[in-house]
PDB file of C-alpha atoms in Angstrom:
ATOM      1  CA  UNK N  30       0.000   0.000   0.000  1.00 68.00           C
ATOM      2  CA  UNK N  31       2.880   2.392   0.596  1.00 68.00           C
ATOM      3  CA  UNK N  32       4.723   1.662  -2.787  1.00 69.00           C
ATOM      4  CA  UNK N  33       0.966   2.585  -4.316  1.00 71.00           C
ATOM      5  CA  UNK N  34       0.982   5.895  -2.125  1.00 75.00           C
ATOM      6  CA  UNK N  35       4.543   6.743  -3.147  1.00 76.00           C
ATOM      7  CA  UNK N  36       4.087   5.884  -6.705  1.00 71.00           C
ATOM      8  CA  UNK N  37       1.377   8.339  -6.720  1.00 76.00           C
ATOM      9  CA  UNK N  38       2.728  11.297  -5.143  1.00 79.00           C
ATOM     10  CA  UNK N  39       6.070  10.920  -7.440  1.00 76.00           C
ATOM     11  CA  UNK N  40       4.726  10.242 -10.657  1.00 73.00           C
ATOM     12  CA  UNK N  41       1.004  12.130 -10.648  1.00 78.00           C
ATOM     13  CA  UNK N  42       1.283  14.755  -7.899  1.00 77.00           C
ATOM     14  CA  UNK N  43       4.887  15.599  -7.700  1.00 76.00           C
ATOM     15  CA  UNK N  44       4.758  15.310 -11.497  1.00 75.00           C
ATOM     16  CA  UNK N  45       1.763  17.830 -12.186  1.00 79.00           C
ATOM     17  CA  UNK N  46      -0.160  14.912 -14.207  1.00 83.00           C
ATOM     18  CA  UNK N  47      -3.323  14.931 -11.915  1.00 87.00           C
ATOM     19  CA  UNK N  48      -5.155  17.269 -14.346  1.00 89.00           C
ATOM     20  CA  UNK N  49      -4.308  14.891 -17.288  1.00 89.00           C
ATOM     21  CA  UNK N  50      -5.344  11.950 -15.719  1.00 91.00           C
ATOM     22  CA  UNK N  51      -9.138  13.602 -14.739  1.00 93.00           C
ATOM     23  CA  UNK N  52      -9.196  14.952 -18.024  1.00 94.00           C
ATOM     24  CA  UNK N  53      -8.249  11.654 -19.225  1.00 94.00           C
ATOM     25  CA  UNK N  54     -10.704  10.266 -16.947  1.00 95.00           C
ATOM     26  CA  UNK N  55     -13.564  12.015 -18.041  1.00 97.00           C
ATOM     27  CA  UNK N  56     -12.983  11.967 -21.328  1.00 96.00           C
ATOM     28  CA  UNK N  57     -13.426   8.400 -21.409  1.00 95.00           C
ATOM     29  CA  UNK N  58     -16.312   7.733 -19.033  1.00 96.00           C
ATOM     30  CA  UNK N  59     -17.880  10.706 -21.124  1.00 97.00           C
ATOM     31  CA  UNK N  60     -17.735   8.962 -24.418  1.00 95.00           C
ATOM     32  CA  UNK N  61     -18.877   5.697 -23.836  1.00 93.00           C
ATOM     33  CA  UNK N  62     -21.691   7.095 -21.797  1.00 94.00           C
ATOM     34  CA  UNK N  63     -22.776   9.092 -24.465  1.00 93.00           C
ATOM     35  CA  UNK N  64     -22.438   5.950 -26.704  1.00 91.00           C
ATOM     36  CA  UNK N  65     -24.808   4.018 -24.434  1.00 91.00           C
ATOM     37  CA  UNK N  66     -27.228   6.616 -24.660  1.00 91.00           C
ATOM     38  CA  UNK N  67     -27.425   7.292 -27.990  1.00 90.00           C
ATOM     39  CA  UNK N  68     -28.145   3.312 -28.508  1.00 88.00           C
ATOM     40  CA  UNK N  69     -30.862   3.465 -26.413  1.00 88.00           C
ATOM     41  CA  UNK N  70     -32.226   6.753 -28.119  1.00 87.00           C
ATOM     42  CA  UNK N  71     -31.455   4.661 -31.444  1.00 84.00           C
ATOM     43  CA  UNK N  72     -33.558   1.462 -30.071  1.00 82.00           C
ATOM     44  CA  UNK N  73     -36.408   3.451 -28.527  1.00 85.00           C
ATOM     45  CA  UNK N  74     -35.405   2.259 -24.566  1.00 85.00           C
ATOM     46  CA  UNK N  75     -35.295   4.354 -21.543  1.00 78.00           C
ATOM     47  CA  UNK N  76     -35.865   8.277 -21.082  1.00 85.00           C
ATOM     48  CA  UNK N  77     -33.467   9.391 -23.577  1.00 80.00           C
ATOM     49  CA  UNK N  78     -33.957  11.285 -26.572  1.00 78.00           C
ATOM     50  CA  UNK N  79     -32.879  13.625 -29.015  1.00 77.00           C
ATOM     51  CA  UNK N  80     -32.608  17.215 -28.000  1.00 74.00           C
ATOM     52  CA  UNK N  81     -33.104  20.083 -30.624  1.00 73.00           C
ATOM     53  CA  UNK N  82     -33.810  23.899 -30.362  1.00 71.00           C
ATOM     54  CA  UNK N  83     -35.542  25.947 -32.826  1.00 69.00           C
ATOM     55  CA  UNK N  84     -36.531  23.065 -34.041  1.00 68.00           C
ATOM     56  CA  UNK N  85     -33.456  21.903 -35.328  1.00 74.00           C
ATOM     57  CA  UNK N  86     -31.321  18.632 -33.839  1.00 74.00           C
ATOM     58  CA  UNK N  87     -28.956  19.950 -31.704  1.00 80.00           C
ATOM     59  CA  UNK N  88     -25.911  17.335 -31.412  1.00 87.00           C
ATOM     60  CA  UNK N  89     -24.045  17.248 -28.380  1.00 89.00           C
ATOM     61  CA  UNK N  90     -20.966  18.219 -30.640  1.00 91.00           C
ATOM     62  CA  UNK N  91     -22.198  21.844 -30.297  1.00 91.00           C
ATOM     63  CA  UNK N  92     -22.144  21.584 -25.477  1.00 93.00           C
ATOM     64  CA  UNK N  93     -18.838  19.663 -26.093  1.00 94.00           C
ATOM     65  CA  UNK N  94     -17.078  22.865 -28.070  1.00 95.00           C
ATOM     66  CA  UNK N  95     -18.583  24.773 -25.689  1.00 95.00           C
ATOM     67  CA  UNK N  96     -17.357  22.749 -22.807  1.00 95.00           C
ATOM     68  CA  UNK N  97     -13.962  22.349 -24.112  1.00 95.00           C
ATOM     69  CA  UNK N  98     -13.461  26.016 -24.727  1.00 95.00           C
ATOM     70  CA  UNK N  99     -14.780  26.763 -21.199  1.00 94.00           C
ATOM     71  CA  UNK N 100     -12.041  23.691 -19.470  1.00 93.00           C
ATOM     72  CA  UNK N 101      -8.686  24.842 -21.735  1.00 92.00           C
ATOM     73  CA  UNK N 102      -8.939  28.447 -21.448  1.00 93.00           C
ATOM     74  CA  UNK N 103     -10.004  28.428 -17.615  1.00 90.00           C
ATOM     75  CA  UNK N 104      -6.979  25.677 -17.699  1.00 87.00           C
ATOM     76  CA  UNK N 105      -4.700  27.723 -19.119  1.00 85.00           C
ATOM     77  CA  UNK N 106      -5.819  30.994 -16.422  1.00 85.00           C
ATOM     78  CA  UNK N 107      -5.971  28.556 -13.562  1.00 76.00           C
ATOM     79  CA  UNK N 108      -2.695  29.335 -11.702  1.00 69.00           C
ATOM     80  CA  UNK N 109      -0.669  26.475  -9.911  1.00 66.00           C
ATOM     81  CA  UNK N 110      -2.196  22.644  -9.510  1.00 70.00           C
ATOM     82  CA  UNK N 111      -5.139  23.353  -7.020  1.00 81.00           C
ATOM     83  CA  UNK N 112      -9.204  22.197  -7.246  1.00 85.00           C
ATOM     84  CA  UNK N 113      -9.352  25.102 -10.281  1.00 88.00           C
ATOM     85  CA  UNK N 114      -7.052  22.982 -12.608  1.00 88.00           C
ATOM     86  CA  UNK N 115      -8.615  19.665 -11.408  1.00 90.00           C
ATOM     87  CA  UNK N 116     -12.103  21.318 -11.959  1.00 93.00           C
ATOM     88  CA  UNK N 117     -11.332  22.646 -15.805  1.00 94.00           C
ATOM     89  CA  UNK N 118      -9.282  19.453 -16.543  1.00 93.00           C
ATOM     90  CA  UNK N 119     -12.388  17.450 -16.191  1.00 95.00           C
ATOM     91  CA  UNK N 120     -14.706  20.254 -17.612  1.00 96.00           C
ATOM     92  CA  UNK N 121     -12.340  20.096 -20.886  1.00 96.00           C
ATOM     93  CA  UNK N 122     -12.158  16.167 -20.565  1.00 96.00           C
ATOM     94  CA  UNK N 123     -16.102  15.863 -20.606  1.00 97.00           C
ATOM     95  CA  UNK N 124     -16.207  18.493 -23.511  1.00 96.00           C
ATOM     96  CA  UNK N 125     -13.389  16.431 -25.818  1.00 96.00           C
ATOM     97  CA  UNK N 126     -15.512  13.188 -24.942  1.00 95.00           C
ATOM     98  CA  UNK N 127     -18.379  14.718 -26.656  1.00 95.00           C
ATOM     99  CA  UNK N 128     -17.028  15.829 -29.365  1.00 95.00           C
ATOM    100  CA  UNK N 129     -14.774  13.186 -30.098  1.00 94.00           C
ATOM    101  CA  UNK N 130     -18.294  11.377 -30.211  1.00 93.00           C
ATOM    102  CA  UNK N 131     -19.167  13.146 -33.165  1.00 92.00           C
ATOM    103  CA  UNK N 132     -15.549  13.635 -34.703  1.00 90.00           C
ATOM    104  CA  UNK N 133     -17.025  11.862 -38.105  1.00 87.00           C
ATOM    105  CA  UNK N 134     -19.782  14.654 -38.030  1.00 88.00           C
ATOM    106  CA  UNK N 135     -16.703  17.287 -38.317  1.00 88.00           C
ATOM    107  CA  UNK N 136     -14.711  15.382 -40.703  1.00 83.00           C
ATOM    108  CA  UNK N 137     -17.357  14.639 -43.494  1.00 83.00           C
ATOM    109  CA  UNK N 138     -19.352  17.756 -42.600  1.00 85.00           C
ATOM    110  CA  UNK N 139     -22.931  15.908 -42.344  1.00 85.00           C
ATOM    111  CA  UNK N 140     -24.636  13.463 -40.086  1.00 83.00           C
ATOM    112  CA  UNK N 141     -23.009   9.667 -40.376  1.00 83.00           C
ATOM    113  CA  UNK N 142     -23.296   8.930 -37.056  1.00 84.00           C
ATOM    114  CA  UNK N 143     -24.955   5.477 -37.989  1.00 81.00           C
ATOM    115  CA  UNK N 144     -23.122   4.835 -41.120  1.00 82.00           C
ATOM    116  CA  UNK N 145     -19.636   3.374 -41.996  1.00 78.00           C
ATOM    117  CA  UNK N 146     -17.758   6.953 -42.199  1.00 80.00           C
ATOM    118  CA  UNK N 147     -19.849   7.570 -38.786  1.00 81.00           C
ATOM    119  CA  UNK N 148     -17.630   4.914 -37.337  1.00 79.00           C
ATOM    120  CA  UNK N 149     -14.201   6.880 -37.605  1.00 81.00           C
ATOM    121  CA  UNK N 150     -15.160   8.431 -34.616  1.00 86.00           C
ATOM    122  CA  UNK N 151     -14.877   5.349 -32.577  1.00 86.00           C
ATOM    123  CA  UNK N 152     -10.947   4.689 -33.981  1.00 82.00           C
ATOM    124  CA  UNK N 153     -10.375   8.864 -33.324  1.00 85.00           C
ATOM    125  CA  UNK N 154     -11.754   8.140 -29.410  1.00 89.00           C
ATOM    126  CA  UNK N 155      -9.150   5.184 -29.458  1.00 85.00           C
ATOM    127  CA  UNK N 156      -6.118   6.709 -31.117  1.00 82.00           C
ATOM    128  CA  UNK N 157      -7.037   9.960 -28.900  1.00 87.00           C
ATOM    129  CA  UNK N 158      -7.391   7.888 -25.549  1.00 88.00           C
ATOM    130  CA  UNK N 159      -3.604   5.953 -26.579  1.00 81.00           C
ATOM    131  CA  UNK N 160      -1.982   9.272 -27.216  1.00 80.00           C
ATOM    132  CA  UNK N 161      -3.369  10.949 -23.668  1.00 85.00           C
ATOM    133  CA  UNK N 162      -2.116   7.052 -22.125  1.00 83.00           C
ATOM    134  CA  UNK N 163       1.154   7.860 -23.821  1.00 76.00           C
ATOM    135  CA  UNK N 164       1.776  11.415 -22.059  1.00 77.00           C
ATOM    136  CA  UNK N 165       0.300  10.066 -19.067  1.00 79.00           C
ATOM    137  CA  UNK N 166       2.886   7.286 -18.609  1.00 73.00           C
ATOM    138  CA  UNK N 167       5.697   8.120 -20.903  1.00 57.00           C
ATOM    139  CA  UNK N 168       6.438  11.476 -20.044  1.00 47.00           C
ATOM    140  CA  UNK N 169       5.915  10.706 -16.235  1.00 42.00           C
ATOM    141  CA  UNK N 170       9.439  10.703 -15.391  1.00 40.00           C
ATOM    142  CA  UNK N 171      10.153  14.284 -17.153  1.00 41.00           C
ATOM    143  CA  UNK N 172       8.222  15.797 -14.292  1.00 43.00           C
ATOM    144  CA  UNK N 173       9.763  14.764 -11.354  1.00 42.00           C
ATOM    145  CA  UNK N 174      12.483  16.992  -9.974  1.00 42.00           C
ATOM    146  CA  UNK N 175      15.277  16.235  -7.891  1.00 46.00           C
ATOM    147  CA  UNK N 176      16.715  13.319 -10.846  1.00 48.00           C
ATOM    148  CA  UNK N 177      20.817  12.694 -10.669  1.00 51.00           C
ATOM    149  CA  UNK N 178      22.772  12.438 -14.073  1.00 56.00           C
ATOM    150  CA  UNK N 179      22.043   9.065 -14.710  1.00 57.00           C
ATOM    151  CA  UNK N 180      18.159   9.471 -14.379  1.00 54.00           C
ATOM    152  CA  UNK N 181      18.897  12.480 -17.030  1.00 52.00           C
ATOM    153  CA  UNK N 182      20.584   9.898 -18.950  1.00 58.00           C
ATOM    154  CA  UNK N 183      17.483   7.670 -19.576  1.00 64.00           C
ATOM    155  CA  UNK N 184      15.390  10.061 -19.789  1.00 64.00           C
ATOM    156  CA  UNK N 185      17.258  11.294 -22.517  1.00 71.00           C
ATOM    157  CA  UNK N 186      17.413   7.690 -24.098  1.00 71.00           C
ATOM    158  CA  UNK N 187      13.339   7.488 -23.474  1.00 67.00           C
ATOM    159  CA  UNK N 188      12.708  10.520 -25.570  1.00 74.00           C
ATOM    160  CA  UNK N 189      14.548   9.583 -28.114  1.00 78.00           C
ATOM    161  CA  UNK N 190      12.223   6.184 -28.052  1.00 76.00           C
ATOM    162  CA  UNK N 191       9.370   7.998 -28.133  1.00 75.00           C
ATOM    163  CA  UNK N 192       9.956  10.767 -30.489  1.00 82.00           C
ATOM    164  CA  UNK N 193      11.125   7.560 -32.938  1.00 86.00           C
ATOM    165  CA  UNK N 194       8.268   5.695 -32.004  1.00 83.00           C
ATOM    166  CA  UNK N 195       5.948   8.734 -32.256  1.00 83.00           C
ATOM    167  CA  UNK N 196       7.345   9.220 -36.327  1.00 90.00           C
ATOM    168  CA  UNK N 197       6.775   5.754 -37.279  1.00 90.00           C
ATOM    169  CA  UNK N 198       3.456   5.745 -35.705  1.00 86.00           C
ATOM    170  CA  UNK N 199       2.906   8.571 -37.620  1.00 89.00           C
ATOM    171  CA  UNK N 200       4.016   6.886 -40.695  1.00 93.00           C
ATOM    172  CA  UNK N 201       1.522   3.995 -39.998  1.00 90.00           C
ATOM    173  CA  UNK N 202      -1.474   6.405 -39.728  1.00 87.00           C
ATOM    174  CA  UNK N 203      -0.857   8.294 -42.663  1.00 90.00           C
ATOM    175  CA  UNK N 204      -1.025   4.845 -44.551  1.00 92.00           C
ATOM    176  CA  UNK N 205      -4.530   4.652 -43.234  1.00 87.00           C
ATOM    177  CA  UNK N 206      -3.296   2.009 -40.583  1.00 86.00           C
ATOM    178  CA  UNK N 207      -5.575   3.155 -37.846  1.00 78.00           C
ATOM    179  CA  UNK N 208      -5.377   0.077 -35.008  1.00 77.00           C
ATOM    180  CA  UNK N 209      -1.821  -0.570 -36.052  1.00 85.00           C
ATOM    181  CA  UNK N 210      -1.743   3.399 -35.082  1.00 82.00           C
ATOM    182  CA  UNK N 211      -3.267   2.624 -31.867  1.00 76.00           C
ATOM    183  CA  UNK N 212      -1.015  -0.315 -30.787  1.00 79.00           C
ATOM    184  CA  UNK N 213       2.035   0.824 -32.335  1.00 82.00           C
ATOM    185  CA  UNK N 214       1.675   4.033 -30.078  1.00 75.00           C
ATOM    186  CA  UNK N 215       1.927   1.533 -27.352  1.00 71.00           C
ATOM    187  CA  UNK N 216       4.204  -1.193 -28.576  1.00 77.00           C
ATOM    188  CA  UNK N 217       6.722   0.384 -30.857  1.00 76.00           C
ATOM    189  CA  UNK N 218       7.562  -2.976 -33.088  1.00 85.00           C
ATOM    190  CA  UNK N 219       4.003  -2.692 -33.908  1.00 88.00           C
ATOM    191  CA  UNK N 220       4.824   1.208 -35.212  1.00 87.00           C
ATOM    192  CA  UNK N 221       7.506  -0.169 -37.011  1.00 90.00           C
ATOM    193  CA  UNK N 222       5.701  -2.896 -39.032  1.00 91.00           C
ATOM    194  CA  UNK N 223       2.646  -0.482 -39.726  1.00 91.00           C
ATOM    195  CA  UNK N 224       5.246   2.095 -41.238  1.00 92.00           C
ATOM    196  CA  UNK N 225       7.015  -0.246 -43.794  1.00 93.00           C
ATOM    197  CA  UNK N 226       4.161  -2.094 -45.060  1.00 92.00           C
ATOM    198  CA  UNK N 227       2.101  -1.429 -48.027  1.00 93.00           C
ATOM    199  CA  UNK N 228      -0.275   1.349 -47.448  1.00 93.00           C
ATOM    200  CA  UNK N 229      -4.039   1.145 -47.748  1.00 91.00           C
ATOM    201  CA  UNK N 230      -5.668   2.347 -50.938  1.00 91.00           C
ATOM    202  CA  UNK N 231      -7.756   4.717 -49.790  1.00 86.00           C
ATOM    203  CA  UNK N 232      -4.579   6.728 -47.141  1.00 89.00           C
ATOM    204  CA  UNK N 233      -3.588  10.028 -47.459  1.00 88.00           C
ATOM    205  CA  UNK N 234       0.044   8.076 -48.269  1.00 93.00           C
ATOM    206  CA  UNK N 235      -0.957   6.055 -51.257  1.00 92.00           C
ATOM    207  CA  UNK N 236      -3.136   9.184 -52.632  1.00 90.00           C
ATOM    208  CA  UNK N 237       0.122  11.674 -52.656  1.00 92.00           C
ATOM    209  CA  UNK N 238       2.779   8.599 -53.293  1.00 93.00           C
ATOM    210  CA  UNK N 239       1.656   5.760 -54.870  1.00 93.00           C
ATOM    211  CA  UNK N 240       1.114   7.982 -58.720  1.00 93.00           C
ATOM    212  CA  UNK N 241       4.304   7.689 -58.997  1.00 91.00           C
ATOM    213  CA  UNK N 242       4.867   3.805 -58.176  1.00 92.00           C
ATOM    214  CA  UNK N 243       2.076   2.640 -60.314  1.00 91.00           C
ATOM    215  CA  UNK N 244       3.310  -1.163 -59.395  1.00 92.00           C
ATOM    216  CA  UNK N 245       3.045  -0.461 -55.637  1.00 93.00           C
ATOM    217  CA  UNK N 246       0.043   0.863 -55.539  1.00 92.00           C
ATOM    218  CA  UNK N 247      -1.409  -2.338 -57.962  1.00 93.00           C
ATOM    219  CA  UNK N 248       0.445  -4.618 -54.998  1.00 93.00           C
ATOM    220  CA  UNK N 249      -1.550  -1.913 -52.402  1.00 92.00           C
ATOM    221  CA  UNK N 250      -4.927  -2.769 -54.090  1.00 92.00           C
ATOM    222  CA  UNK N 251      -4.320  -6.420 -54.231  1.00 92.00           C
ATOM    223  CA  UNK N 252      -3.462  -6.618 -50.989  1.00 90.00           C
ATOM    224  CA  UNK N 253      -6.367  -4.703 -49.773  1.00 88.00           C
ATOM    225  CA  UNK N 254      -8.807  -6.776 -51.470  1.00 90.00           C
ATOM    226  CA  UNK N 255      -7.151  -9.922 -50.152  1.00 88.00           C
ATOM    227  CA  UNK N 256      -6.909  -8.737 -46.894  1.00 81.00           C
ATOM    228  CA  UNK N 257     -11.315  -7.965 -47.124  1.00 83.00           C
ATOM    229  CA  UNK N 258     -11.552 -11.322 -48.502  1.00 85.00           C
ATOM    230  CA  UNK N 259      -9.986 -12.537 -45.345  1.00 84.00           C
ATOM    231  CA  UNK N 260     -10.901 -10.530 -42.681  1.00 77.00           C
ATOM    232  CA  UNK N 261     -13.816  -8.204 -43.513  1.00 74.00           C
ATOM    233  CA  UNK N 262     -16.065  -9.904 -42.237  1.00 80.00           C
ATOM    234  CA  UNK N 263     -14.774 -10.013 -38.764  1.00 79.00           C
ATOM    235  CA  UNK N 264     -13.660  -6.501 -38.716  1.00 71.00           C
ATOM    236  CA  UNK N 265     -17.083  -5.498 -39.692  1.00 74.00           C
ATOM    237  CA  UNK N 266     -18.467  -7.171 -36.644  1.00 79.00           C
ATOM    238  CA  UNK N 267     -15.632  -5.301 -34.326  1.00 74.00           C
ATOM    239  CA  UNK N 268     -16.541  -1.519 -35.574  1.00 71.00           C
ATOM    240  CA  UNK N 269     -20.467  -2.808 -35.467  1.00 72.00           C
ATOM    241  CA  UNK N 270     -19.899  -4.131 -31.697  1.00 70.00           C
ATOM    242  CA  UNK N 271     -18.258  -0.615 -30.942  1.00 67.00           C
ATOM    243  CA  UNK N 272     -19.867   2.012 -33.025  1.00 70.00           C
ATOM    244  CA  UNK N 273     -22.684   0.401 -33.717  1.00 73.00           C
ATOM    245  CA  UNK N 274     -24.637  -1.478 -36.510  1.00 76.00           C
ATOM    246  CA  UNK N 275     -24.502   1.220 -39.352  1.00 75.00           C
ATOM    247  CA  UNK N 276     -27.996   2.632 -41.414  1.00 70.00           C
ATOM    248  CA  UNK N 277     -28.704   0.772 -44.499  1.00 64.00           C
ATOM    249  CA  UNK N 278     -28.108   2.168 -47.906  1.00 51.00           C
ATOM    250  CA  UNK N 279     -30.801   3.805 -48.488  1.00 46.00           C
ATOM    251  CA  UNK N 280     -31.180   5.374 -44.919  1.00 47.00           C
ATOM    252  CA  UNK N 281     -31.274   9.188 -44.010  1.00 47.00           C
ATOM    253  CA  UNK N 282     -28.790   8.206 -40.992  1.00 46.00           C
ATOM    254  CA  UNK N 283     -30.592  11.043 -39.127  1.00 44.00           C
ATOM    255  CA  UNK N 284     -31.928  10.763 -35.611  1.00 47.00           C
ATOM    256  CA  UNK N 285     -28.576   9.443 -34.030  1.00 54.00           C
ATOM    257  CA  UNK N 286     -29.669  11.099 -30.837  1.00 52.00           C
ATOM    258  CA  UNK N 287     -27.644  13.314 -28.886  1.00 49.00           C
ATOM    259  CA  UNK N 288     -28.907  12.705 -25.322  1.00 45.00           C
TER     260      UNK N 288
END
């Protein structure tokens, strides 16, 4: 029990992480609450339902910027580490849960919250949640004062992981690897892998690189398609079980509700 009291004070208190970690926190609890709610709203259970104004749907995108706005610039006024930096860091965690929610909403710029593209949101909340994870327990040790040279030493060696790490990670995501993203963010072999392979057809990578390998972008698509054959099925049944089963073609995709 001590080591557990010790390990706290050092690595979240001393360190100045307790405001990540609520924001973290609520960030988290705030999403997949929302989720649950809008799947009831979707099935017609409980006393949930969509909110508008004016007469237009409001989606909970529209509290969540204001939220957000409200938690980092109170953040960035509240002085020191007291209850006002604990209080905005969960204000701005709540807010960034909410709109995270809807981060498919901002990116195609119309309602897909039940469709295919609606489920990008779910692998943003993911990749989003890793990175926080990252700062949370990576960067730790930067924090702490009072170090010798040799604690300098690795942490100079750990950056230099990360910042590595962080590039091929990068690499991967740009090749429209989004879980090998997620993983690789975590386990850096995983980075590595996602960052030499063939990239998707559809990434921002193979749209700016691939026109001028025509053959690697022909081994791209024919790996894509045998890599559907394969496994689509299965990963179709992952993004249904967390985003949820998407609208038919044919559907307005409207009426997500936004709880």
């Amino acid at each position: 029990m001590d080591g557990v009291v010790d390990w706290w004070q050092r690595n979240i208190v001393d360190a100045g992480k307790l405001p990540l970690l609520l924001a973290l926190v609520a960030f988290v609890v705030t999403f997949l609450v929302t989720r649950c709610v809008t799947r009831l709203i979707r099935a017609g259970k409980g006393p949930f339902h969509d909110l508008s104004a004016g007469g237009k749907h409001l989606h909970h995108v529209v509290p969540g910027v204001i939220l957000m706005c409200v938690g980092g610039f109170g953040g960035v006024a509240a002085p020191g580490r007291g209850w006002v930096a604990a209080v905005t860091a969960i204000v701005f965690g709540i807010g960034a849960g909410l709109v995270m929610d809807e981060f498919a909403l901002i990116l195609y710029m119309q309602d897909v919250y039940w469709t295919e593209q609606g489920q990008k949101s779910v692998e943003a909340f993911v990749l989003t949640g890793a990175l926080c994870t990252v700062l949370l327990c990576g960067f730790l040790p930067f924090g702490v004062a009072g170090a010798g040279p040799e604690t300098w030493l690795d942490r100079r060696n750990l950056i230099v992981t990360l910042l590595v790490n962080f590039l091929l990670a990068l690499i991967a995501l740009l090749k429209g690897k989004y879980r090998t993203t997620v993983f690789g963010i975590l386990v850096p072999l995983v980075a590595l892998v996602g960052a030499v392979r063939l990239a998707r057809p559809d990434s921002f990578w193979a749209r700016r690189v691939y026109p001028h390998f025509p053959r690697t972008a022909e081994r791209a698509r024919r790996r894509a398609e045998k890599h559907s054959r394969r496994w689509g099925r299965l990963e179709q049944r992952v993004d249904d079980l967390l985003a949820g089963t998407p609208t038919p073609q044919g559907g307005d995709g409207k009426g997500h509700g936004d709880g």
